[in-house]
Coordinates of C-alpha atoms and ligand atoms in Angstrom, one line a residue:
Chain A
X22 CA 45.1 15.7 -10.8
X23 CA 41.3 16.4 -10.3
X24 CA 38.5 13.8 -9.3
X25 CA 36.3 13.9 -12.0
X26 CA 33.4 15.8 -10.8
X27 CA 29.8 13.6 -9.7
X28 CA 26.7 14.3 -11.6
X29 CA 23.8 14.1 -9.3
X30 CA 21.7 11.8 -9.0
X31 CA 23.9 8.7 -8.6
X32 CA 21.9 6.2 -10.6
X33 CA 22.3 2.8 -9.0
X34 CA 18.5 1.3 -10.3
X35 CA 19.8 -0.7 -13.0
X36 CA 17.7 -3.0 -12.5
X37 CA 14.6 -0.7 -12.8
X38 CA 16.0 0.6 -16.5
X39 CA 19.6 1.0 -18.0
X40 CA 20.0 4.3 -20.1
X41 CA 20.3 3.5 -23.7
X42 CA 23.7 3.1 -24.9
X43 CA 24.8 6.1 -26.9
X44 CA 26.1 3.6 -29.2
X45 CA 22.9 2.3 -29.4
X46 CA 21.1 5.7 -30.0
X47 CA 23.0 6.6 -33.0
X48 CA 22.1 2.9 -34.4
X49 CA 18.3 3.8 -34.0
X50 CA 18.0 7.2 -35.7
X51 CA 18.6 6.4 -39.1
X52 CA 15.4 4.1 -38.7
X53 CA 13.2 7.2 -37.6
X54 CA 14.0 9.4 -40.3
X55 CA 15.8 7.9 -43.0
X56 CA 15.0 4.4 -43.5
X57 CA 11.4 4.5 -42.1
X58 CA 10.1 1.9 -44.3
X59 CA 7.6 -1.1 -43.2
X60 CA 9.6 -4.0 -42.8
X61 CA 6.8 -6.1 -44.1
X62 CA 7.0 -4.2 -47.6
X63 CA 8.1 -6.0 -50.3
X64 CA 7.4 -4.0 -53.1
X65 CA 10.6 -1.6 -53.0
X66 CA 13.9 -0.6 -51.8
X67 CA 12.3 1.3 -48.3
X68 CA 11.2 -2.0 -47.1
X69 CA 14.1 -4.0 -47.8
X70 CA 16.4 -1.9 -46.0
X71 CA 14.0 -1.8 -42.5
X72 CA 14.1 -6.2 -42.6
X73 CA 16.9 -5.8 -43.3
X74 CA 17.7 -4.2 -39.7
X75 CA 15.3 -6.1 -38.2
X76 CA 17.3 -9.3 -39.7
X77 CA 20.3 -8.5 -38.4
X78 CA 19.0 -7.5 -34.8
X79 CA 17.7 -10.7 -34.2
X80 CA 20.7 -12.5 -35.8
X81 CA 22.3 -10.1 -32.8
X82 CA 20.3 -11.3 -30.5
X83 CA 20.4 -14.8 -31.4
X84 CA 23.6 -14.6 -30.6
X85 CA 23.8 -13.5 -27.5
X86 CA 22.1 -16.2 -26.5
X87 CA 23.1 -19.4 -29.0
X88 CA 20.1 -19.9 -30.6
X89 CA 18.7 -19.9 -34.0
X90 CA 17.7 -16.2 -35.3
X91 CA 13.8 -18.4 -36.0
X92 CA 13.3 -19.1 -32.9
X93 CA 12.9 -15.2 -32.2
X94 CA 9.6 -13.6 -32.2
X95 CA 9.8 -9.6 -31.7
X96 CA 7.0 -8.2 -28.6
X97 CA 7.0 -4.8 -26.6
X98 CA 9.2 -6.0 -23.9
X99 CA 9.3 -8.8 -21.8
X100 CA 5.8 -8.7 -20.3
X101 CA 4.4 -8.9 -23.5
X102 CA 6.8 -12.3 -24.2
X103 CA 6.1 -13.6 -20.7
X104 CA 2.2 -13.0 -21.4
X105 CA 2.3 -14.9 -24.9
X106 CA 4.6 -17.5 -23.8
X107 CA 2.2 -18.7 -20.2
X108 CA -1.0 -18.0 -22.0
X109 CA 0.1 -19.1 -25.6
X110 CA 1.4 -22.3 -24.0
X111 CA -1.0 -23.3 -21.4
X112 CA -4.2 -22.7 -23.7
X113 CA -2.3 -24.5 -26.7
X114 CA -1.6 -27.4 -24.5
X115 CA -4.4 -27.2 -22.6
X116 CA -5.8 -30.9 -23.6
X117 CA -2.7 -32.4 -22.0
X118 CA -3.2 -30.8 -18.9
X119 CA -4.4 -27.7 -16.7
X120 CA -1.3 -27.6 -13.8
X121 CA 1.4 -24.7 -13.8
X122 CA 4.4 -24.4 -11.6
X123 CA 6.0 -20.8 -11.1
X124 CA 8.4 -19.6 -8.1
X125 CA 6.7 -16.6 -5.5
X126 CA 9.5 -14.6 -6.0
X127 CA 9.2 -14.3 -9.4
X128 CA 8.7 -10.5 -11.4
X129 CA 4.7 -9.3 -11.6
X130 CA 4.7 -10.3 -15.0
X131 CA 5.1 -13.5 -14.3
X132 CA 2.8 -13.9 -11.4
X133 CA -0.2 -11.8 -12.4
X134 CA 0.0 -13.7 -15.7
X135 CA -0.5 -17.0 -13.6
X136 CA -3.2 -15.2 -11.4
X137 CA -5.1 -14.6 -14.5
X138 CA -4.8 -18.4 -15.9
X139 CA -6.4 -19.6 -12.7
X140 CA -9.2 -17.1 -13.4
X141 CA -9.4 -19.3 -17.0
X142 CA -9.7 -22.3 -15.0
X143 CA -5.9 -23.5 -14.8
X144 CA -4.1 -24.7 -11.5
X145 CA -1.1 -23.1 -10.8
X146 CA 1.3 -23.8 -7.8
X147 CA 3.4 -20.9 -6.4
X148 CA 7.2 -22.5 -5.0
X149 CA 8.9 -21.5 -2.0
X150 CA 12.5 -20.1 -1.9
X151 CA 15.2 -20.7 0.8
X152 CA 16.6 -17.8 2.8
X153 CA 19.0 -17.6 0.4
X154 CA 16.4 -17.0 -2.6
X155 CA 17.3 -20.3 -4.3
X156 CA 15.0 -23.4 -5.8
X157 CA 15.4 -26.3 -4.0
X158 CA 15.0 -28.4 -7.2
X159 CA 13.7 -31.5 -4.5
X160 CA 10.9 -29.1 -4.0
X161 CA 10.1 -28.4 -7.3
X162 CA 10.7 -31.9 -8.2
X163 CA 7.6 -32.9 -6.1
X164 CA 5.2 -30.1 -7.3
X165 CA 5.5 -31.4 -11.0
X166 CA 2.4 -33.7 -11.7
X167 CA 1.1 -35.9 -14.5
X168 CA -0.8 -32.9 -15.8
X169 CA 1.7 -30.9 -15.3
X170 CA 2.6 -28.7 -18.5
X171 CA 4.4 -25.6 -18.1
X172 CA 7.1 -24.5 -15.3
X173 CA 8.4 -21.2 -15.1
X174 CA 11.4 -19.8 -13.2
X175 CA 13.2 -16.8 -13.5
X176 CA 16.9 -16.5 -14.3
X177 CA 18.3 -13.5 -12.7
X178 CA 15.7 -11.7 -9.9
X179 CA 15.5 -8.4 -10.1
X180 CA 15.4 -8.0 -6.4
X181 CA 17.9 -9.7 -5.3
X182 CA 20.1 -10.9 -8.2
X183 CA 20.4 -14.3 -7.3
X184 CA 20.8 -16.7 -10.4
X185 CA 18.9 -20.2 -10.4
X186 CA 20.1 -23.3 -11.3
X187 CA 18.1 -23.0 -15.5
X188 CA 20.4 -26.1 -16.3
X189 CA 19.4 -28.5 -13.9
X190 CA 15.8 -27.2 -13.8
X191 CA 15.4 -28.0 -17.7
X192 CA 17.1 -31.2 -17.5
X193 CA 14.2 -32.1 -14.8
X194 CA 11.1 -31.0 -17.0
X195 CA 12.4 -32.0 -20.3
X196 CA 13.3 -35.8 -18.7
X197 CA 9.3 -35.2 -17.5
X198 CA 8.2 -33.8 -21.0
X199 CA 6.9 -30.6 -19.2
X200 CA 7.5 -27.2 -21.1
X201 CA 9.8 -24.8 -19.6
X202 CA 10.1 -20.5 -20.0
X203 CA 12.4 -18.8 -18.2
X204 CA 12.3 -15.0 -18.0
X205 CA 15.8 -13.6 -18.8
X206 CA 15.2 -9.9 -18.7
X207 CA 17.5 -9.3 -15.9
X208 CA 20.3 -11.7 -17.0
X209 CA 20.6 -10.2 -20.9
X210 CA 25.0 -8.9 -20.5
X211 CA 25.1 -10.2 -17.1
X212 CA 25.0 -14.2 -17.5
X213 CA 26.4 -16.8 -20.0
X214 CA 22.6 -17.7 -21.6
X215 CA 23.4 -21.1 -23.9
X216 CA 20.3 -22.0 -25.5
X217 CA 22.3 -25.4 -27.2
X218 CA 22.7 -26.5 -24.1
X219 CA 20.1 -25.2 -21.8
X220 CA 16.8 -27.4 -22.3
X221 CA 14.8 -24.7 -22.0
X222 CA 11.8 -24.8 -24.2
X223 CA 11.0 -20.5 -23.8
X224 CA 12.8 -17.6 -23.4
X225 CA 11.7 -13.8 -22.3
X226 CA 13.9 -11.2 -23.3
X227 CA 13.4 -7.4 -22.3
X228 CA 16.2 -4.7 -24.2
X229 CA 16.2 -1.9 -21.8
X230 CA 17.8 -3.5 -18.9
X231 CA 20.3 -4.1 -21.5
X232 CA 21.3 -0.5 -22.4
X233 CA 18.4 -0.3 -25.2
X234 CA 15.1 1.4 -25.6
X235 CA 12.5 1.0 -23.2
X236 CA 9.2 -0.8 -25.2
X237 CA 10.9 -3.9 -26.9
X238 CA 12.0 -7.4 -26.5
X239 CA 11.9 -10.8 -27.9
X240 CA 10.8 -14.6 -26.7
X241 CA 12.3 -16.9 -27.9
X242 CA 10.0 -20.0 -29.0
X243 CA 12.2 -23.2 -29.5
X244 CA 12.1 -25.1 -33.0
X245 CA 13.8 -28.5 -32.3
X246 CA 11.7 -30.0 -30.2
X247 CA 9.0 -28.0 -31.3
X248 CA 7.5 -25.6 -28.7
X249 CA 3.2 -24.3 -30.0
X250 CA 1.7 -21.5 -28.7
X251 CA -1.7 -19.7 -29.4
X252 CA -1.1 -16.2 -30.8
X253 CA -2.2 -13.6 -27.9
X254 CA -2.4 -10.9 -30.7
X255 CA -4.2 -11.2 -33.9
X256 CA -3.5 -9.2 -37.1
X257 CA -1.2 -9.0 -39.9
X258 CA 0.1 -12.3 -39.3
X259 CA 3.8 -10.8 -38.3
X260 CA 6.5 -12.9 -36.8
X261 CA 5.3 -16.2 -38.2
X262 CA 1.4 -15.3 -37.0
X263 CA 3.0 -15.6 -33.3
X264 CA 2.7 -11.9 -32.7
X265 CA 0.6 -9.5 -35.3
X266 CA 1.3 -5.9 -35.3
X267 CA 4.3 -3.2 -37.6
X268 CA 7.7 -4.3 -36.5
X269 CA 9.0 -1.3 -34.9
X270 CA 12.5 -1.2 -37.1
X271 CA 14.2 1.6 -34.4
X272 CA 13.7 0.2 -31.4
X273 CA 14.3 -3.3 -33.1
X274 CA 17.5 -2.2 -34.5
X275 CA 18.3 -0.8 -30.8
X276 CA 17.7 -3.9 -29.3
X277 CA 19.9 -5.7 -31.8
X278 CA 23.1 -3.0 -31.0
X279 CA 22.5 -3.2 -27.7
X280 CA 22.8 -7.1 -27.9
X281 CA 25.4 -7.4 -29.7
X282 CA 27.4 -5.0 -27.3
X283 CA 26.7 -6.9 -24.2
X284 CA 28.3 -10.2 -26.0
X285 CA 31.1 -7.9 -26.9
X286 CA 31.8 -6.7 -23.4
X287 CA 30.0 -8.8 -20.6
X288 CA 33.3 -10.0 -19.8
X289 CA 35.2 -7.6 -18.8
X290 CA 32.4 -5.4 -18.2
X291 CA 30.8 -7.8 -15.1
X292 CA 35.1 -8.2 -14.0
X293 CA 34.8 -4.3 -12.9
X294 CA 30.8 -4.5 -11.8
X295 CA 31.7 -7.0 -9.4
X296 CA 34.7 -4.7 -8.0
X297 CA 32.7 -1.9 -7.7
X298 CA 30.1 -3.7 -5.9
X299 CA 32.5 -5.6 -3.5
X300 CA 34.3 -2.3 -2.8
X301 CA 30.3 -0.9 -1.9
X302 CA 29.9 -4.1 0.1
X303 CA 33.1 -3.6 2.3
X304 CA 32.1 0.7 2.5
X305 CA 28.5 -0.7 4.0
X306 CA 29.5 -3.3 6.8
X307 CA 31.6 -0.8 8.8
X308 CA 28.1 -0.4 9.9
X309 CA 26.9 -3.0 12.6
X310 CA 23.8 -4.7 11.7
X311 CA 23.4 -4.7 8.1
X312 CA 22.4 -7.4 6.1
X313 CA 23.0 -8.9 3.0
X314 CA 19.5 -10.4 1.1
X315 CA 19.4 -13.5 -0.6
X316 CA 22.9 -15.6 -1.5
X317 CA 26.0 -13.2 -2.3
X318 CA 27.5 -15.8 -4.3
X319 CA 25.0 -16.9 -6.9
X320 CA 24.0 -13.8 -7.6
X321 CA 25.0 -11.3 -10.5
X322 CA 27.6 -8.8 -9.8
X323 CA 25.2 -5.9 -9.9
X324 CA 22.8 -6.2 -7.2
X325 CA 23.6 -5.1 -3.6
X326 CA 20.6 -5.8 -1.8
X327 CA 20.9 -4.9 1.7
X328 CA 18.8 -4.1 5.4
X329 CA 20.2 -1.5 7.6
X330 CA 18.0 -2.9 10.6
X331 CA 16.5 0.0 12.5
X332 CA 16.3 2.4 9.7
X333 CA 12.9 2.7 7.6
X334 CA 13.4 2.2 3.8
X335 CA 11.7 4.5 2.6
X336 CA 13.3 7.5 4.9
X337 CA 16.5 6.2 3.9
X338 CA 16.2 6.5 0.3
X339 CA 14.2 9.9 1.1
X340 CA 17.6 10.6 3.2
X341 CA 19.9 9.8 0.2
X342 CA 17.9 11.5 -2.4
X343 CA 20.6 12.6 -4.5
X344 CA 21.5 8.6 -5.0
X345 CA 18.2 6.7 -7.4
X346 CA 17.9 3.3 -5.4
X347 CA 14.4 1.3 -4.6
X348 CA 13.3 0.1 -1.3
X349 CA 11.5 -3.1 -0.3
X350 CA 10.0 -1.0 2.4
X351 CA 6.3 -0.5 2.5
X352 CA 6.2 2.5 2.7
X353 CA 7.5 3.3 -1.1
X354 CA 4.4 1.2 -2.6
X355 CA 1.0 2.4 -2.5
X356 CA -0.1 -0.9 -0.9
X357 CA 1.5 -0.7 2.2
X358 CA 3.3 -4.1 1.8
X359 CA 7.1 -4.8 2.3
X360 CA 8.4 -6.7 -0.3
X361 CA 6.9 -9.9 -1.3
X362 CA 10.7 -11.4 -2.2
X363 CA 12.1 -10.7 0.5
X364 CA 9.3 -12.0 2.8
X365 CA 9.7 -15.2 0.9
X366 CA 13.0 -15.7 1.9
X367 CA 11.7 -15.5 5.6
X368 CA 13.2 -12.3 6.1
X369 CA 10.9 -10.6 8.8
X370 CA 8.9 -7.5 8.2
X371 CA 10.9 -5.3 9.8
X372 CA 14.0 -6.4 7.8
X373 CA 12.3 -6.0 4.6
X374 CA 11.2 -2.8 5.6
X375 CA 14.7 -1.3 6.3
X376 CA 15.8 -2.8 2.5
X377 CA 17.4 -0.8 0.0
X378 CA 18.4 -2.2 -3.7
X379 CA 21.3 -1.0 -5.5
X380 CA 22.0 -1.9 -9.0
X381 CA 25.2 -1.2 -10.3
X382 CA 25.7 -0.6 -14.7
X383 CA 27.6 0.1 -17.3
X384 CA 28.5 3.5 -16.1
X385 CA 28.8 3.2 -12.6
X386 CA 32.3 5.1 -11.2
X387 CA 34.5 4.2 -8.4
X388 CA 33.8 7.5 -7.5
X389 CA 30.2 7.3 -7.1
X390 CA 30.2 4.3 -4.9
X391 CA 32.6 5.9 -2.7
X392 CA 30.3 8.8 -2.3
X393 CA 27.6 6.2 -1.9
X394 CA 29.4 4.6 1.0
X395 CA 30.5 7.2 3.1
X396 CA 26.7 9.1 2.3
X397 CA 25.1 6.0 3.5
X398 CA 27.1 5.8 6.6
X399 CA 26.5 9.1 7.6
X400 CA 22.6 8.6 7.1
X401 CA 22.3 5.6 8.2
X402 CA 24.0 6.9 11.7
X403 CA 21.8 10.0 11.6
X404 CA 18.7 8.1 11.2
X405 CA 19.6 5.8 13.9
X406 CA 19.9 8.8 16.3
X407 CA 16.0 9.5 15.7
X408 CA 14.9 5.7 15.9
X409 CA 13.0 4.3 19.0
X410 CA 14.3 0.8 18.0
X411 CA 17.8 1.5 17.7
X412 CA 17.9 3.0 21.3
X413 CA 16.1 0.0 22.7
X414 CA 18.5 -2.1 21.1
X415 CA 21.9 -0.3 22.5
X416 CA 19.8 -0.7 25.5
X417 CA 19.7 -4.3 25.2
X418 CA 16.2 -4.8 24.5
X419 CA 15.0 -8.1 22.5
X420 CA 12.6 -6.2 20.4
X421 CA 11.3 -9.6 19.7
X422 CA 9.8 -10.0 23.2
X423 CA 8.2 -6.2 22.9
X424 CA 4.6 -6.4 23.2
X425 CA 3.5 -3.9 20.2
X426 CA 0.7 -1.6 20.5
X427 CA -0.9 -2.4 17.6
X428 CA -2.7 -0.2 15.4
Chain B
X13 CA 6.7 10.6 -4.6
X14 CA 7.0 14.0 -3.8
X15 CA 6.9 15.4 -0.1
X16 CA 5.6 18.8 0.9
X17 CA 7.9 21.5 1.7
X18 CA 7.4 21.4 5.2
X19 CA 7.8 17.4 5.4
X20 CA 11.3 17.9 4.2
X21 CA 12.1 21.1 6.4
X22 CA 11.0 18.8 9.5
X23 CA 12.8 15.2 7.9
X24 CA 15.9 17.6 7.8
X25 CA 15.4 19.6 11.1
X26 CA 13.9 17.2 13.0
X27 CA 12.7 19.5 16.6
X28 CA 13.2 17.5 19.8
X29 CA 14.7 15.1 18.9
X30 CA 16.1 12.4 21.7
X31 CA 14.4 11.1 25.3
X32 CA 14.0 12.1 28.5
X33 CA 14.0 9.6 31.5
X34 CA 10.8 7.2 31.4
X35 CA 11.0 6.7 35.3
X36 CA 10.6 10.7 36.3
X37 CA 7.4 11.6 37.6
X38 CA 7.2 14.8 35.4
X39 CA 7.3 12.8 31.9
X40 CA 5.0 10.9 30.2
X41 CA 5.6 8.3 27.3
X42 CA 4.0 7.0 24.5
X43 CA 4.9 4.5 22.1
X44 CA 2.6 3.4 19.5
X45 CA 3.6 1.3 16.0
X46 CA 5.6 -2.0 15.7
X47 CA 7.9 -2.8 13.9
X48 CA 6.5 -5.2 11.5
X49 CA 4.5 -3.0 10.1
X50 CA 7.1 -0.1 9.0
X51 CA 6.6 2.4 11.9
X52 CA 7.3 2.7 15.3
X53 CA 7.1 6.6 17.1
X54 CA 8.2 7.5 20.8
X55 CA 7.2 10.8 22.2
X56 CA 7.5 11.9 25.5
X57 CA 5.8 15.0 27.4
X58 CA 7.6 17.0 29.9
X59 CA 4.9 18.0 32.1
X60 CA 4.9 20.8 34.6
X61 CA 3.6 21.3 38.4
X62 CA 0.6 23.6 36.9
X63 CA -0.2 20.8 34.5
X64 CA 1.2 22.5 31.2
X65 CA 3.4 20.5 29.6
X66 CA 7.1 22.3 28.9
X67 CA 8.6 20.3 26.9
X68 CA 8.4 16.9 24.5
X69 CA 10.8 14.4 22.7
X70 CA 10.4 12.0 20.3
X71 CA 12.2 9.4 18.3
X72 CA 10.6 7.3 15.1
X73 CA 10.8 4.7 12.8
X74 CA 9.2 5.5 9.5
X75 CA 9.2 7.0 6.6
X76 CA 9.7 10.6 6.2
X77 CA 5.9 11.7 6.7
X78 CA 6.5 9.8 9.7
X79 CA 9.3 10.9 11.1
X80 CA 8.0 15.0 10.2
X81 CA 4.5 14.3 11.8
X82 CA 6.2 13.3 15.2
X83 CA 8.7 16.4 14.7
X84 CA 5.7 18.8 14.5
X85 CA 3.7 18.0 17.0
X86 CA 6.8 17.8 19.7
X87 CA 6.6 21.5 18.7
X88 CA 2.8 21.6 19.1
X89 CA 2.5 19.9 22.4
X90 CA 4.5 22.5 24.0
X91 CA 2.9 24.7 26.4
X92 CA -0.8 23.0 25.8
X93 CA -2.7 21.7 29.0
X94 CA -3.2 17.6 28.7
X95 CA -6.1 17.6 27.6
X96 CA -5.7 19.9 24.7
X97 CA -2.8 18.5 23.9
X98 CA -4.7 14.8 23.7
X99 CA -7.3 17.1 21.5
X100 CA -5.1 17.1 18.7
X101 CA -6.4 15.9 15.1
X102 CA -4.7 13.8 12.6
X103 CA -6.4 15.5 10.6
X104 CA -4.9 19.3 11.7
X105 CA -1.2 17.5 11.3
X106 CA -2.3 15.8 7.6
X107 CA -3.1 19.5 6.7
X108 CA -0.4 21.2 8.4
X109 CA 2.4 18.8 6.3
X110 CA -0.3 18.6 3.5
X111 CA 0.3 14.5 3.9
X112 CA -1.1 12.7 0.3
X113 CA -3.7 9.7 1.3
X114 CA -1.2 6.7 1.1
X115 CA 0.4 9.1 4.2
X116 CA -2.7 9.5 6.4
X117 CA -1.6 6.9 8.6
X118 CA 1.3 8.5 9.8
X119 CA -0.7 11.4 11.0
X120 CA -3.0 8.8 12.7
X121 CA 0.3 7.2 14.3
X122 CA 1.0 10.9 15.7
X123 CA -2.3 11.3 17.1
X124 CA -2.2 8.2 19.0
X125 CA 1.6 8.8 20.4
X126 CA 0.2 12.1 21.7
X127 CA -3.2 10.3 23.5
X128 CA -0.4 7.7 24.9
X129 CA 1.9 10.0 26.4
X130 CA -0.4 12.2 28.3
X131 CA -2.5 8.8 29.2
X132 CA 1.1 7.2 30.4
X133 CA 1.3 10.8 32.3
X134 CA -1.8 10.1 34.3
X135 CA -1.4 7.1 35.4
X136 CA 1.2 8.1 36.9
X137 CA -0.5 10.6 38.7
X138 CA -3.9 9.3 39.5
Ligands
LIG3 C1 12.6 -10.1 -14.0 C2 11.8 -9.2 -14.8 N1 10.8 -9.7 -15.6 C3 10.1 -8.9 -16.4 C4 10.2 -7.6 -16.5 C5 9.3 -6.8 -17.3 O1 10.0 -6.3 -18.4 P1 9.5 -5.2 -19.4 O2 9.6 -3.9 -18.7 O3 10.4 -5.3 -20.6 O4 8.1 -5.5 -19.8 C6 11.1 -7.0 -15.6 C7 11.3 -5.5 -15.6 O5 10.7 -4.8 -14.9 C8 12.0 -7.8 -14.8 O6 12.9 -7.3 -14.0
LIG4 S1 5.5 5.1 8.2 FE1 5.1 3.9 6.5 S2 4.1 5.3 5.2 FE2 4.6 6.5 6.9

């Protein structure tokens, strides 16, 4: 028998964007071509049929997640709910209080978004992480104030994959009566996400890191207690005046397939993720001095994120080019600066410069990691050949005690 | 991003690749980066009794513009007197690899390990 033959490149940047299902796909067309009518028309047959897809997608959606198909308002993705949900809540609430609380490690959207309420005049304090990328919840106990009113803390990171404690975090800020969002864009099909139990007060959604289209997700506004927000968009009054603008019925409809298909087979399908990834794991560490970033256990089954100490990131990935993985390194962002997550954990520069992520999917082979294991090895000894540090270190230099020329 | 044809030829090839022994009195070494920040390069000159310098090594940490800036001007540095050798322009190596903006500093890094070498050479000889 034959090896099925590797298509290059190997994609292991699920985390970056999943390709849409083809399942998915075929569930979107119709809504291009045939049924192409205006959800929001009432007046015939055209219009029924596009709520009706949008209906069902967010009772798919819904239940993914145990809530109530109202509590879903439709956005471009989960910037836009992560944008509507920190501005909509902290200018809505504003009389109660000005104070935020957020984590440093969470995504851009998240960050920037905060960035920009302190331009409006809010407070917002930025948590610390452990080495092992987790909330101490004593911490974050002692940041929340009397005019406290919002705290939000990511799920799943999409750096490093490690999962926070959501439960006992929204049993702290409900007990305090402080609004909680948490963005789940990375932990759609890869976590249990119980919104009957879970006291969290909003929820960010993105569909393409769940095999559907790129430009759509959902934030989930809870009804019992009731969570207010201001509208960030203004129009039509669409989605209950919470977010004005057409639905757009394909990608809604994707989102909804693509949903409902992760409930179907997160099970099984993170049971073979996580053997793929341990199997990567083990193919790694026959290299000295490699390193595992942030906790291996509370972490979803798809993230590998690793430093190869002595080796640059981004010559690494430039080394492996026929395998689609992201660096923390520098040198792969115009600004020069390694990661900001991994420096939060207290992993030095030079360790987050020598970081590569890999995100394992849906379609990930045995096959392909093997080729990703031995390929690595092989670069990873090549590029050690050509580094300076490397040779000082088989020499037995501390590079800690080398005085740098600095530049 | 995407690298010029000639960053990749020299990422793949690297030229002169490895060390020669700091301690001889012919060679000369200079290392100029750190770590911290993403990019450490090594080079060494080789040079001869008539003060032309025969041969260079290098090893670097860095990215690929890195690691093909160091690789061309080992090549460079060959059979140039110190002082043109030290003459050499980030600028001429940015234009050589055609190096975007973001990669400038890699050229700069190249310059400098070539001004360190021949300076450690000197010393050694004054
Ligand atoms: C954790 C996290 N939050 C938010 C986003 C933004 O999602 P979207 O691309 O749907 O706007 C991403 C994706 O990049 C993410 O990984
Ligand atoms: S060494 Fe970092 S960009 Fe070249």
């Amino acid at each position: 028998m034959t090896k099925p033959a590797l298509s290059f490149p190997i994609y292991l940047d699920y985390s970056a964007t999943t390709p849409v299902d083809p399942r998915v796909a075929q569930k979107m067309i119709p809504y291009l071509t045939e049924h192409y009518g205006n959800p929001a028309s009432r007046s015939h047959a055209l219009g029924w049929k596009a709520e009706e897809a949008v209906e069902e997608a967010r009772e798919n959606v819904a239940a993914l997640v145990r809530c109530d198909a109202r509590e879903l308002v439709w956005t471009s993705g989960a910037t836009e709910s992560i944008n509507l949900a920190l501005k909509g809540a902290a200018e809505f609430y504003k009389s109660k209080g000005k104070h935020l609380v957020t984590v440093k490690t969470e995504h851009k959207a998240t960050l920037d978004t905060m960035r920009e309420l302190e331009r409006r005049g809010f407070e917002v304090t930025y948590l610390d992480v452990g080495a092992d990328g987790l909330l101490d919840l004593n911490q974050l106990e002692g940041a929340l104030r009397k005019d406290t009113i919002l705290a939000s803390v990511m799920f799943v990171n999409n750096e490093i994959g490690v999962i926070q404690d959501i439960a006992a975090i929204g049993e702290m800020c409900r007990q305090k009566g402080i609004l909680f969002h948490v963005d789940s864009a990375q932990a759609t099909g890869k976590c249990d996400i119980d919104l009957q139990s879970l006291k969290v007060d909003l929820m960010s959604f993105s569909a393409h890191k769940t095999y559907g289209p790129k430009g759509v997700g959902a934030l989930f506004v809870r009804r019992k207690p009731r969570v207010r927000l201001e509208a960030q968009m203004h129009g039509g009054g669409h989605e209950r005046g919470f977010r004005s603008g057409t639905l757009a019925t394909h990608q809604i409809a994707g989102m909804g397939e693509a949903f409902r298909l992760a409930k179907l087979e997160m099970a099984a399908e993170c049971h073979r993720i996580r053997v793929l990834r341990d199997n990567l794991l083990a193919g790694i560490r026959q290299m000295e001095e490699v390193f595992v970033n942030g906790d291996l256990v509370r972490r979803v089954p798809h993230n590998l994120n690793v430093s190869f100490n002595f080796v640059e990131g981004e010559s690494l990935i430039m080394a492996v080019k026929d395998i689609a993985v992201s660096s923390g390194s520098a040198c792969t962002s115009a600004s020069l600066e390694p990661s900001y997550v991994l420096r939060a954990l207290g992993r030095s520069d030079e360790l987050a410069h020598s970081s590569i992520r890999f995100t394992l999917g849906r379609f990930t082979t045995q096959e392909e990691i093997d080729y990703t294991a031995d390929h690595l090895r092989a670069k990873v000894a090549k590029l050690r050949d050509l580094s300076p540090l490397w040779e000082m270190h088989k020499d037995g230099i501390d590079l800690s005690t080398v005085q740098w020329a600095a530049h | 991003m995407a690298y010029s044809e000639k960053v990749i030829d020299h990422y793949e090839n690297p030229r002169n690749v490895g060390s020669f022994d700091k301690g001889d009195e012919s060679v000369g070494t200079g290392m100029v980066g750190a770590p911290a920040c993403g990019d450490v390069m090594k080079l060494q000159i080789k040079v001869g009794k008539d003060g032309i310098i025969e041969d260079a090594r290098f090893k670097t940490y860095g990215c690929g513009s890195a690691i093909a800036s160091s690789s061309l001007v080992t090549e460079w540095v060959k059979g140039k007197k110190l002082d043109e050798a030290a003459g050499i322009k980030n600028t001429q190596i940015a234009a050589e690899l055609s190096l975007p903006p973001v990669k400038i500093h890699c050229s700069i890094l190249a310059e400098d390990a070539i001004k360190a070498a021949v300076e450690d050479y000197k010393k050694k000889h004054q």
